[in-house]
């Protein structure tokens, strides 16, 4: 009887550990996604600004007269 109780306790502990591991992995995935979003937003904004600046520089450059 004691053997059955021990095996049941061990399997319960293993199951809970696996469940906790899954929850931790899910939380890490969500956190990584949030970090990626937080980093990607300024990078995207900077790239758009740079593209717009390059376009402005290209079109506002003084035209060279043909000599």
Coordinates of N, CA and C in Angstrom, one line a residue:
X1 N 0.8 -1.2 0.0 CA 0.0 0.0 0.0 C 0.9 1.3 0.0
X2 N 1.9 1.2 0.8 CA 2.8 2.4 0.9 C 3.5 2.6 -0.4
X3 N 3.8 1.5 -1.1 CA 4.5 1.6 -2.4 C 3.7 2.3 -3.4
X4 N 2.4 1.9 -3.4 CA 1.4 2.6 -4.3 C 1.3 4.1 -4.0
X5 N 1.3 4.5 -2.8 CA 1.2 5.9 -2.4 C 2.5 6.6 -2.9
X6 N 3.6 6.0 -2.7 CA 4.9 6.6 -3.1 C 4.9 6.8 -4.6
X7 N 4.5 5.8 -5.4 CA 4.5 5.9 -6.8 C 3.5 6.9 -7.3
X8 N 2.4 7.0 -6.6 CA 1.4 8.0 -7.0 C 1.9 9.4 -6.7
X9 N 2.6 9.6 -5.6 CA 3.2 10.9 -5.2 C 4.3 11.3 -6.2
X10 N 5.1 10.3 -6.6 CA 6.2 10.6 -7.5 C 5.6 11.0 -8.9
X11 N 4.6 10.3 -9.4 CA 4.0 10.6 -10.7 C 3.3 12.0 -10.6
X12 N 2.7 12.3 -9.5 CA 2.1 13.6 -9.3 C 3.1 14.7 -9.4
X13 N 4.2 14.5 -8.7 CA 5.3 15.5 -8.7 C 5.9 15.7 -10.1
X14 N 6.1 14.6 -10.8 CA 6.6 14.7 -12.2 C 5.6 15.4 -13.0
X15 N 4.3 15.1 -12.9 CA 3.3 15.8 -13.7 C 3.3 17.3 -13.4
X16 N 3.4 17.7 -12.1 CA 3.3 19.1 -11.8 C 4.6 19.8 -12.3
X17 N 5.7 19.1 -12.2 CA 7.0 19.7 -12.7 C 6.9 20.0 -14.2
X18 N 6.3 19.0 -15.0 CA 6.1 19.2 -16.4 C 5.2 20.3 -16.7
X19 N 4.1 20.4 -15.9 CA 3.1 21.5 -16.1 C 3.8 22.8 -15.9
X20 N 4.6 22.9 -14.8 CA 5.3 24.2 -14.5 C 6.3 24.5 -15.6
X21 N 6.9 23.5 -16.1 CA 7.9 23.8 -17.2 C 7.2 24.3 -18.4
X22 N 6.0 23.8 -18.7 CA 5.2 24.3 -19.9 C 4.8 25.7 -19.7
X23 N 4.4 26.0 -18.5 CA 3.9 27.4 -18.1 C 5.1 28.4 -18.2
X24 N 6.3 27.9 -17.7 CA 7.5 28.8 -17.8 C 7.9 29.0 -19.2
X25 N 7.8 28.0 -20.1 CA 8.2 28.1 -21.5 C 7.2 29.1 -22.2
X26 N 5.9 29.0 -21.9 CA 5.0 29.9 -22.4 C 5.3 31.3 -22.0
X27 N 5.5 31.5 -20.7 CA 5.8 32.9 -20.3 C 7.1 33.4 -20.9
X28 N 8.1 32.6 -21.1 CA 9.3 33.0 -21.8 C 9.1 33.4 -23.2
X29 N 8.2 32.7 -23.9 CA 7.9 33.0 -25.3 C 7.2 34.3 -25.4
X30 N 6.2 34.5 -24.4 CA 5.5 35.8 -24.4 C 6.4 37.0 -24.1
X31 N 7.3 36.8 -23.2 CA 8.3 37.8 -22.8 C 9.2 38.1 -24.0
X32 N 9.7 37.1 -24.6 CA 10.6 37.3 -25.8 C 9.8 38.0 -26.9
X33 N 8.6 37.7 -27.1 CA 7.8 38.4 -28.1 C 7.6 39.9 -27.8
X34 N 7.4 40.1 -26.5 CA 7.2 41.5 -26.0 C 8.5 42.3 -26.2
X35 N 9.6 41.7 -25.9 CA 10.9 42.3 -26.1 C 11.2 42.6 -27.6
X36 N 10.9 41.6 -28.4 CA 11.1 41.8 -29.8 C 10.2 43.0 -30.4
X37 N 9.0 43.0 -29.9 CA 8.1 44.1 -30.3 C 8.7 45.5 -29.9
X38 N 9.1 45.5 -28.6 CA 9.6 46.8 -28.1 C 10.9 47.2 -28.8
X39 N 11.7 46.3 -29.3 CA 12.9 46.7 -30.0 C 12.6 47.0 -31.4
X40 N 11.7 46.3 -32.0 CA 11.4 46.4 -33.5 C 10.7 47.8 -33.7
X41 N 9.9 48.3 -32.8 CA 9.2 49.5 -33.1 C 10.1 50.7 -33.3
X42 N 11.1 51.0 -32.4 CA 12.0 52.1 -32.7 C 12.9 51.9 -33.9
X43 N 13.3 50.6 -34.2 CA 14.1 50.3 -35.3 C 13.3 50.6 -36.6
X44 N 12.1 50.2 -36.6 CA 11.2 50.5 -37.8 C 11.1 52.0 -38.0
X45 N 10.8 52.7 -36.9 CA 10.6 54.1 -37.0 C 11.9 54.8 -37.5
X46 N 13.1 54.3 -37.0 CA 14.3 54.9 -37.5 C 14.6 54.6 -38.9
X47 N 14.3 53.4 -39.4 CA 14.5 53.1 -40.8 C 13.6 53.9 -41.7
X48 N 12.3 54.1 -41.3 CA 11.4 54.9 -42.1 C 11.9 56.4 -42.1
X49 N 12.4 56.9 -41.0 CA 13.0 58.3 -40.9 C 14.2 58.4 -41.9
X50 N 15.0 57.3 -41.8 CA 16.2 57.4 -42.6 C 15.9 57.3 -44.1
X51 N 14.9 56.5 -44.5 CA 14.5 56.4 -45.9 C 13.9 57.8 -46.3
X52 N 13.1 58.4 -45.5 CA 12.5 59.7 -45.8 C 13.6 60.7 -45.9
X53 N 14.6 60.7 -45.0 CA 15.6 61.7 -45.1 C 16.5 61.5 -46.4
X54 N 16.8 60.2 -46.7 CA 17.5 60.0 -47.9 C 16.8 60.5 -49.2
X55 N 15.5 60.3 -49.2 CA 14.6 60.7 -50.3 C 14.7 62.3 -50.4
X56 N 14.5 62.9 -49.2 CA 14.6 64.4 -49.2 C 15.9 64.9 -49.7
X57 N 17.0 64.3 -49.2 CA 18.3 64.7 -49.6 C 18.5 64.6 -51.1
X58 N 18.0 63.5 -51.6 CA 18.1 63.2 -53.1 C 17.4 64.3 -53.9
X59 N 16.2 64.6 -53.5 CA 15.4 65.6 -54.3 C 15.7 67.0 -54.0
X60 N 16.3 67.3 -52.8 CA 16.5 68.7 -52.5 C 18.0 69.1 -52.8
X61 N 18.7 68.2 -53.3 CA 20.1 68.5 -53.6 C 20.2 69.5 -54.7
X62 N 21.1 70.5 -54.6 CA 21.1 71.5 -55.7 C 21.5 70.9 -57.0
X63 N 20.8 71.2 -58.0 CA 21.0 70.7 -59.4 C 22.3 71.3 -60.0
X64 N 23.1 70.4 -60.5 CA 24.4 70.9 -61.1 C 24.1 71.4 -62.5
X65 N 24.5 72.5 -62.9 CA 24.3 73.0 -64.2 C 25.3 72.3 -65.1
X66 N 24.9 71.9 -66.3 CA 25.8 71.3 -67.3 C 26.7 72.3 -67.9
X67 N 28.0 72.1 -67.7 CA 29.0 73.0 -68.3 C 29.5 72.6 -69.6

